[in-house]
Coordinates of C-alpha atoms in Angstrom, one line a residue:
M28 CA 59.9 2.4 70.0
K29 CA 61.0 2.6 66.4
L30 CA 64.6 2.4 67.4
F31 CA 64.0 -0.8 69.3
V32 CA 62.2 -2.5 66.4
R33 CA 65.0 -1.6 64.0
S34 CA 67.7 -3.0 66.4
A35 CA 65.7 -6.2 66.7
V36 CA 65.4 -6.7 63.0
I37 CA 69.2 -6.1 62.6
M38 CA 69.8 -8.7 65.3
V39 CA 67.6 -11.3 63.7
I40 CA 69.3 -10.7 60.3
L41 CA 72.7 -11.1 61.9
V42 CA 71.6 -14.4 63.6
A43 CA 70.2 -15.7 60.4
V44 CA 73.4 -15.0 58.5
A45 CA 75.5 -16.7 61.2
V46 CA 73.3 -19.8 61.2
W47 CA 73.4 -20.0 57.4
G48 CA 77.3 -19.7 57.6
V49 CA 77.5 -22.5 60.1
M50 CA 75.2 -24.8 58.1
A51 CA 77.3 -24.1 54.9
A52 CA 80.5 -25.0 56.7
L53 CA 79.0 -28.2 58.0
D54 CA 77.7 -29.1 54.4
A55 CA 81.2 -28.5 53.0
R56 CA 82.8 -31.1 55.4
V57 CA 80.4 -33.9 54.3
P58 CA 81.9 -35.8 51.2
P59 CA 79.7 -35.9 48.2
K60 CA 78.1 -39.1 47.1
V61 CA 80.1 -41.0 44.4
E62 CA 78.1 -42.5 41.7
K63 CA 79.3 -45.9 40.6
R64 CA 79.9 -45.9 36.8
A65 CA 79.2 -48.9 34.6
E66 CA 82.3 -50.7 33.1
P67 CA 82.7 -49.9 29.4
T68 CA 81.9 -52.7 27.0
L69 CA 82.6 -53.4 23.4
S70 CA 79.9 -54.6 21.0
V71 CA 81.2 -57.4 18.9
R72 CA 80.0 -60.1 16.6
T73 CA 81.0 -63.8 17.2
I74 CA 80.8 -67.2 15.8
Q75 CA 80.9 -70.5 17.4
L76 CA 84.1 -72.4 16.6
Q77 CA 83.7 -75.6 14.6
R78 CA 86.3 -78.0 13.5
Q79 CA 86.2 -80.2 10.4
E80 CA 88.5 -81.4 7.6
Y81 CA 89.5 -78.7 5.2
R82 CA 91.9 -78.5 2.3
P83 CA 94.0 -75.4 2.9
S84 CA 94.4 -73.2 -0.2
L85 CA 97.0 -70.5 -0.8
F86 CA 96.4 -67.8 -3.4
L87 CA 99.8 -67.0 -5.0
I88 CA 101.5 -65.9 -8.2
G89 CA 103.4 -68.3 -10.4
R90 CA 105.9 -67.6 -13.3
V91 CA 106.3 -69.8 -16.4
E92 CA 109.9 -71.0 -16.9
A93 CA 111.7 -73.8 -18.8
R94 CA 113.8 -76.4 -17.2
D95 CA 116.0 -76.6 -20.2
Y96 CA 116.9 -73.1 -21.2
A97 CA 120.1 -72.0 -22.9
T98 CA 121.6 -68.9 -24.4
L99 CA 124.0 -69.5 -27.3
N100 CA 126.9 -67.1 -27.1
A101 CA 129.4 -66.1 -29.7
S102 CA 132.4 -68.4 -29.5
I103 CA 134.4 -66.3 -32.0
E104 CA 134.2 -62.8 -33.3
A105 CA 132.8 -63.1 -36.8
N106 CA 130.2 -61.7 -39.1
I107 CA 126.8 -63.2 -39.0
L108 CA 125.9 -64.7 -42.4
N109 CA 122.6 -66.4 -41.9
I110 CA 120.0 -66.8 -39.1
H111 CA 117.8 -69.8 -39.9
V112 CA 115.1 -69.3 -37.2
R113 CA 113.0 -66.5 -35.8
E114 CA 111.5 -65.9 -32.4
G115 CA 108.9 -68.5 -31.6
D116 CA 110.1 -71.0 -34.2
T117 CA 110.6 -74.6 -33.2
F118 CA 113.6 -76.7 -34.3
P119 CA 114.8 -80.3 -34.0
K120 CA 118.0 -81.3 -32.2
G121 CA 121.1 -80.7 -34.3
K122 CA 119.6 -78.0 -36.6
Q123 CA 121.9 -75.3 -37.9
L124 CA 120.6 -72.1 -36.2
I125 CA 123.2 -69.5 -37.3
N126 CA 126.0 -69.4 -39.8
V127 CA 129.0 -67.1 -39.4
D128 CA 132.0 -66.2 -41.5
Q129 CA 134.6 -68.8 -40.5
R130 CA 137.4 -67.9 -42.9
E131 CA 139.5 -66.2 -40.3
L132 CA 139.6 -69.4 -38.2
Q133 CA 140.2 -71.5 -41.2
Y134 CA 143.1 -69.3 -42.1
T135 CA 144.4 -69.6 -38.6
I136 CA 144.1 -73.4 -38.7
A137 CA 146.0 -73.5 -42.0
G138 CA 148.8 -71.4 -40.5
Q139 CA 149.0 -73.7 -37.4
Q140 CA 149.1 -76.7 -39.7
A141 CA 152.0 -75.2 -41.6
A142 CA 153.8 -74.6 -38.4
V143 CA 153.2 -78.2 -37.4
D144 CA 154.5 -79.4 -40.7
E145 CA 157.7 -77.2 -40.4
L146 CA 158.3 -78.6 -36.9
N147 CA 157.9 -82.2 -38.2
A148 CA 160.4 -81.4 -41.0
Q149 CA 162.8 -80.1 -38.5
Y150 CA 162.3 -83.2 -36.3
A151 CA 163.0 -85.5 -39.4
S152 CA 166.1 -83.5 -40.2
L153 CA 167.2 -83.7 -36.6
Q154 CA 166.8 -87.5 -36.7
R155 CA 168.9 -87.7 -39.9
N156 CA 171.6 -85.5 -38.4
R157 CA 171.7 -87.6 -35.3
I158 CA 172.2 -90.8 -37.2
A159 CA 175.0 -89.2 -39.3
D160 CA 176.7 -87.6 -36.3
T161 CA 176.5 -90.9 -34.3
Q162 CA 178.3 -92.6 -37.2
R163 CA 180.8 -89.7 -37.4
L164 CA 181.4 -90.1 -33.7
S165 CA 182.3 -93.8 -34.2
E166 CA 184.7 -92.8 -37.0
V167 CA 186.3 -90.1 -34.9
S168 CA 186.7 -92.5 -32.0
R169 CA 188.5 -94.9 -34.3
L170 CA 190.8 -92.2 -35.6
L171 CA 191.5 -91.2 -32.0
E172 CA 192.6 -94.8 -31.2
L173 CA 195.0 -94.7 -34.3
T174 CA 196.3 -91.3 -33.3
Q175 CA 196.9 -92.5 -29.7
K176 CA 198.9 -95.5 -31.0
D177 CA 200.9 -93.3 -33.4
Y178 CA 201.8 -91.0 -30.5
E179 CA 202.9 -93.9 -28.4
R180 CA 205.2 -95.3 -31.1
S181 CA 206.6 -91.8 -31.6
Q182 CA 207.3 -91.6 -27.9
Q183 CA 209.1 -94.9 -27.9
L184 CA 211.3 -93.9 -30.9
F185 CA 212.1 -90.6 -29.3
E186 CA 213.2 -92.5 -26.1
K187 CA 215.5 -94.5 -28.3
Q188 CA 216.8 -91.3 -29.8
V189 CA 215.6 -92.4 -33.3
L190 CA 212.9 -89.8 -33.7
P191 CA 213.6 -86.1 -33.4
A192 CA 211.8 -84.1 -30.7
K193 CA 210.0 -82.0 -33.3
Q194 CA 208.2 -85.0 -34.8
L195 CA 207.2 -86.1 -31.3
E196 CA 205.6 -82.7 -30.8
Q197 CA 203.7 -83.0 -34.1
S198 CA 202.4 -86.4 -33.1
E199 CA 201.3 -85.0 -29.6
Q200 CA 199.5 -82.1 -31.3
A201 CA 197.7 -84.5 -33.6
L202 CA 196.5 -86.5 -30.6
L203 CA 195.3 -83.4 -28.8
S204 CA 193.4 -82.2 -31.9
R205 CA 191.8 -85.6 -32.3
Q206 CA 190.7 -85.7 -28.6
L207 CA 189.1 -82.2 -28.9
E208 CA 187.3 -83.4 -32.0
F209 CA 186.1 -86.5 -30.2
T210 CA 184.8 -84.5 -27.2
A211 CA 182.9 -82.0 -29.5
M212 CA 181.4 -84.7 -31.4
Q213 CA 180.3 -86.4 -28.1
N214 CA 178.7 -83.2 -26.9
Q215 CA 177.0 -82.7 -30.3
V216 CA 175.4 -86.2 -30.3
A217 CA 174.4 -85.9 -26.6
D218 CA 172.7 -82.5 -27.4
Y219 CA 170.3 -84.3 -29.8
D220 CA 168.1 -85.5 -26.8
T221 CA 167.6 -82.0 -25.7
Q222 CA 166.9 -80.8 -29.2
Q223 CA 164.4 -83.6 -29.7
L224 CA 162.6 -82.8 -26.4
R225 CA 162.4 -79.1 -27.4
L226 CA 160.9 -80.0 -30.8
N227 CA 158.4 -82.4 -29.3
A228 CA 157.2 -79.6 -26.9
Q229 CA 156.9 -77.2 -29.8
I230 CA 154.9 -79.7 -31.9
D231 CA 152.6 -80.6 -28.9
A232 CA 152.0 -76.9 -28.2
T233 CA 151.2 -76.1 -31.9
N234 CA 148.9 -79.2 -32.1
A235 CA 147.1 -78.1 -29.0
Q236 CA 146.6 -74.5 -30.5
Q237 CA 145.3 -76.1 -33.7
E238 CA 142.9 -78.4 -31.8
Q239 CA 141.7 -75.4 -29.8
T240 CA 141.1 -73.4 -33.0
E241 CA 139.3 -76.4 -34.5
L242 CA 137.1 -76.6 -31.3
L243 CA 136.2 -72.9 -31.7
L244 CA 135.4 -73.6 -35.3
E245 CA 133.2 -76.5 -34.3
R246 CA 131.4 -74.4 -31.7
A247 CA 130.9 -71.7 -34.3
Q248 CA 128.6 -74.0 -36.1
Y249 CA 125.7 -73.0 -33.6
S250 CA 123.5 -76.0 -34.0
A251 CA 120.7 -76.9 -31.6
P252 CA 121.8 -78.9 -28.5
F253 CA 118.2 -80.0 -28.1
A254 CA 114.9 -79.9 -29.8
G255 CA 113.3 -76.7 -28.7
R256 CA 111.9 -73.3 -29.5
V257 CA 113.4 -69.9 -30.0
A258 CA 112.8 -67.5 -27.0
K259 CA 114.7 -64.4 -28.3
V260 CA 117.1 -63.5 -31.2
H261 CA 119.8 -61.2 -29.9
T262 CA 121.6 -60.4 -33.2
A263 CA 121.0 -59.8 -36.9
I264 CA 122.5 -60.8 -40.3
G265 CA 125.6 -58.6 -41.0
A266 CA 126.4 -58.0 -37.3
R267 CA 129.7 -58.8 -35.8
P268 CA 129.1 -59.7 -32.1
A269 CA 132.0 -59.7 -29.7
R270 CA 133.2 -63.0 -28.4
G271 CA 130.8 -64.1 -25.6
A272 CA 127.9 -61.9 -26.7
P273 CA 124.5 -63.6 -26.8
L274 CA 123.2 -64.7 -30.1
L275 CA 120.0 -66.9 -29.4
S276 CA 118.0 -67.9 -26.3
I277 CA 116.3 -71.2 -26.7
F278 CA 114.3 -73.5 -24.5
N279 CA 112.6 -77.0 -24.6
P280 CA 108.8 -76.6 -24.6
S281 CA 108.5 -80.2 -23.5
H282 CA 109.9 -79.3 -20.1
L283 CA 108.0 -76.2 -18.9
R284 CA 107.2 -75.7 -15.3
L285 CA 105.5 -73.0 -13.1
R286 CA 107.6 -71.5 -10.4
V287 CA 105.7 -70.5 -7.3
A288 CA 107.2 -68.8 -4.2
V289 CA 105.7 -70.0 -1.0
A290 CA 106.3 -68.9 2.6
Q291 CA 108.7 -71.2 4.4
R292 CA 106.1 -72.1 7.1
Y293 CA 104.3 -74.1 4.5
A294 CA 107.4 -76.1 3.5
A295 CA 106.5 -79.2 5.6
A296 CA 102.9 -79.4 4.1
I297 CA 104.4 -79.0 0.6
K298 CA 107.2 -81.6 1.1
S299 CA 104.5 -84.2 1.7
G300 CA 103.9 -84.2 -2.0
K301 CA 100.1 -84.1 -1.7
V302 CA 99.8 -80.7 -3.2
Q303 CA 98.5 -79.4 -6.5
A304 CA 98.3 -76.1 -8.3
I305 CA 95.2 -74.8 -10.1
I306 CA 95.5 -72.1 -12.7
N307 CA 93.3 -70.5 -15.3
N308 CA 94.6 -70.5 -18.8
N309 CA 92.5 -69.0 -21.6
G310 CA 89.4 -69.7 -19.6
N311 CA 90.2 -73.2 -18.9
S312 CA 91.1 -74.5 -15.3
L313 CA 94.2 -76.6 -15.3
T314 CA 95.4 -78.8 -12.4
L315 CA 99.2 -79.0 -12.3
A316 CA 101.2 -81.8 -10.7
Y317 CA 103.8 -81.1 -8.0
V318 CA 107.3 -81.5 -9.2
G319 CA 109.5 -80.4 -6.3
L320 CA 111.1 -77.7 -4.3
E321 CA 114.1 -75.5 -5.0
P322 CA 117.0 -77.4 -3.4
Q323 CA 118.6 -74.3 -2.0
V324 CA 117.1 -71.2 -0.4
E325 CA 119.0 -67.9 -0.8
A326 CA 120.2 -66.4 2.5
G327 CA 117.7 -63.9 3.9
N328 CA 114.8 -65.1 1.7
S329 CA 111.6 -65.9 3.6
S330 CA 110.1 -68.1 0.8
I331 CA 111.0 -71.2 -1.0
D332 CA 110.3 -71.9 -4.7
T333 CA 107.9 -74.7 -5.7
F334 CA 107.7 -76.3 -9.1
F335 CA 104.6 -77.6 -11.0
A336 CA 104.7 -79.3 -14.4
L337 CA 103.0 -77.5 -17.3
P338 CA 101.5 -79.5 -20.2
R339 CA 102.6 -78.8 -23.7
G340 CA 101.0 -75.6 -25.1
D341 CA 101.6 -72.1 -26.3
W342 CA 103.0 -70.9 -23.0
V343 CA 104.9 -67.6 -22.9
L344 CA 108.2 -67.7 -20.9
G345 CA 108.1 -65.4 -17.9
A346 CA 104.3 -65.0 -18.0
V347 CA 102.7 -64.6 -14.6
H348 CA 99.6 -66.6 -13.6
D349 CA 97.4 -66.5 -10.6
V350 CA 97.7 -69.8 -8.7
V351 CA 95.5 -71.6 -6.2
L352 CA 97.8 -73.9 -4.3
E353 CA 95.9 -76.7 -2.6
L354 CA 97.7 -78.4 0.3
T355 CA 97.1 -81.7 2.2
P356 CA 93.7 -81.9 3.9
V357 CA 93.8 -81.2 7.7
N358 CA 91.4 -81.0 10.6
S359 CA 91.1 -77.3 11.4
A360 CA 88.8 -74.4 12.0
A361 CA 87.7 -71.6 9.6
V362 CA 87.3 -68.1 10.7
P363 CA 86.8 -64.8 8.8
I364 CA 90.0 -62.9 8.1
D365 CA 88.9 -60.0 10.3
A366 CA 89.1 -62.4 13.3
I367 CA 92.8 -62.6 13.1
Y368 CA 94.9 -60.0 14.9
N369 CA 98.6 -59.3 14.1
D370 CA 98.6 -62.5 12.0
E371 CA 99.2 -64.5 15.1
Y372 CA 96.2 -64.6 17.5
I373 CA 92.4 -64.4 17.8
Y374 CA 90.0 -63.3 20.6
R375 CA 87.5 -65.6 22.3
L376 CA 84.9 -64.9 25.0
D377 CA 85.8 -66.4 28.4
V378 CA 83.2 -67.4 31.0
E379 CA 82.9 -63.7 32.1
S380 CA 82.3 -62.5 28.6
R381 CA 85.7 -60.9 28.5
A382 CA 88.2 -60.9 25.6
E383 CA 90.9 -63.6 25.8
A384 CA 93.7 -63.5 23.3
V385 CA 94.6 -67.0 21.9
A386 CA 97.7 -67.9 19.8
C387 CA 96.9 -69.5 16.5
Q388 CA 98.7 -70.4 13.3
R389 CA 97.4 -69.8 9.9
I390 CA 97.6 -72.7 7.5
G391 CA 95.8 -71.4 4.5
L392 CA 92.5 -70.2 3.1
A393 CA 89.2 -71.9 2.7
R394 CA 86.3 -70.7 0.4
S395 CA 83.1 -70.9 2.4
D396 CA 81.0 -69.7 -0.6
A397 CA 81.4 -68.0 -3.9
E398 CA 82.1 -64.6 -2.3
N399 CA 83.7 -65.0 1.1
L400 CA 87.2 -66.3 1.9
Q401 CA 87.9 -67.7 5.4
V402 CA 91.2 -68.3 7.0
L403 CA 92.1 -71.8 8.3
V404 CA 93.8 -71.8 11.7
T405 CA 95.1 -74.3 14.2
C406 CA 94.8 -73.1 17.8
P407 CA 95.9 -75.7 20.4
T408 CA 94.0 -74.1 23.3
L409 CA 90.7 -73.4 21.5
Q410 CA 87.9 -75.8 22.0
E411 CA 85.0 -76.9 19.9
G412 CA 82.1 -74.5 20.5
D413 CA 84.2 -71.6 21.8
R414 CA 82.9 -68.2 20.7
V415 CA 85.4 -66.2 18.6
V416 CA 85.2 -62.5 17.9
I417 CA 84.9 -61.9 14.1
D418 CA 85.2 -58.1 14.1
Q419 CA 88.6 -56.3 13.6
L420 CA 88.5 -53.6 16.3
P421 CA 91.5 -51.3 17.0
N422 CA 90.7 -50.9 20.7
L423 CA 90.1 -54.6 21.5
L424 CA 92.4 -55.6 24.3
N425 CA 92.8 -58.7 26.5
G426 CA 90.3 -58.6 29.4
V427 CA 87.9 -56.1 27.8
L428 CA 84.2 -56.8 28.6
L429 CA 82.3 -57.8 25.5
K430 CA 78.7 -57.5 24.5
V431 CA 77.7 -59.9 21.7
I432 CA 75.4 -58.5 19.0
N433 CA 74.1 -60.2 15.9
S434 CA 76.0 -63.4 16.8
S435 CA 75.7 -66.2 14.4
E436 CA 76.2 -69.9 15.0

């Protein structure tokens, strides 16, 4: 009996294990239920786009420069005797600024003048000799005619056997000698033209050298070419600057201007002429009038230089000033600077609350209050009332689902 019960229990256990294995296998073949996950969203802040007329502003740096700026260089190598101005001094046009020792040039001019006088004396002597030799040529020509006639008579007498042969030979020798003398005199008189041309060329060259030296002497006066102010003194009394070395840098304080480099994309707005620059000088706000653009842009330069007139004052050349450049008013939209991505587009919410990138162009800045700066943009595809993301998020992409938080109108 006990053996039967034990066998029955073992059988039941085996059956139970088999059933459990079959059920486990069936469960394994049934796919698990997939839970649908919610699409990720980004929480952003937005504003409602509004258009109105703004005056775009650019916050730039300007440098003070003079339209009339010159550096006086040494025209000769000479010792500095006097410097009549110091840095910062003003002076009228024509004022003597520097005196140098000019004796070396004066000696050179005296020597060149002596050379000219010597050449003029040679020229006068040449003219006298030419007159005398021309007269002598006339006389020799007359003697040649007489000698020719004497030879012809001697030849006739010789043919009549009246004159001996020896006398005929002597007459012929006299004729040949007179012909040689006449030819030499002719050549000597003709050579006067060449000698005169050569002397004239030497006189002209010496005069040109003298005038050039006198011009150097005149330039060595170092007087002011215009009424101005001394920017820098490059030398000192007793120095002997080399030729071409800088002596003084001067400028005209009546023609000062502010040079401002502006990105070329604003060139069209600036060329309209309806621009102005505002700077702060010693606590005073100054509005500067537009003068013009640099006529040429250097190759590879992404900016153009704009000029604004500066009023008379104690300006420092080369000084740098913060500049607010106000452009022509335009109808545009203002957005926070964080709303602009890669400097070329912003994101708006589409009808499904997804991010949509829209190309925009920055045209300047607008101050909405005393603290915040906003960027003025023109976006051809944006409409009045569109919602624009104003947060700068690194993971914001086109088509991402957005959740608006703390939105403001």
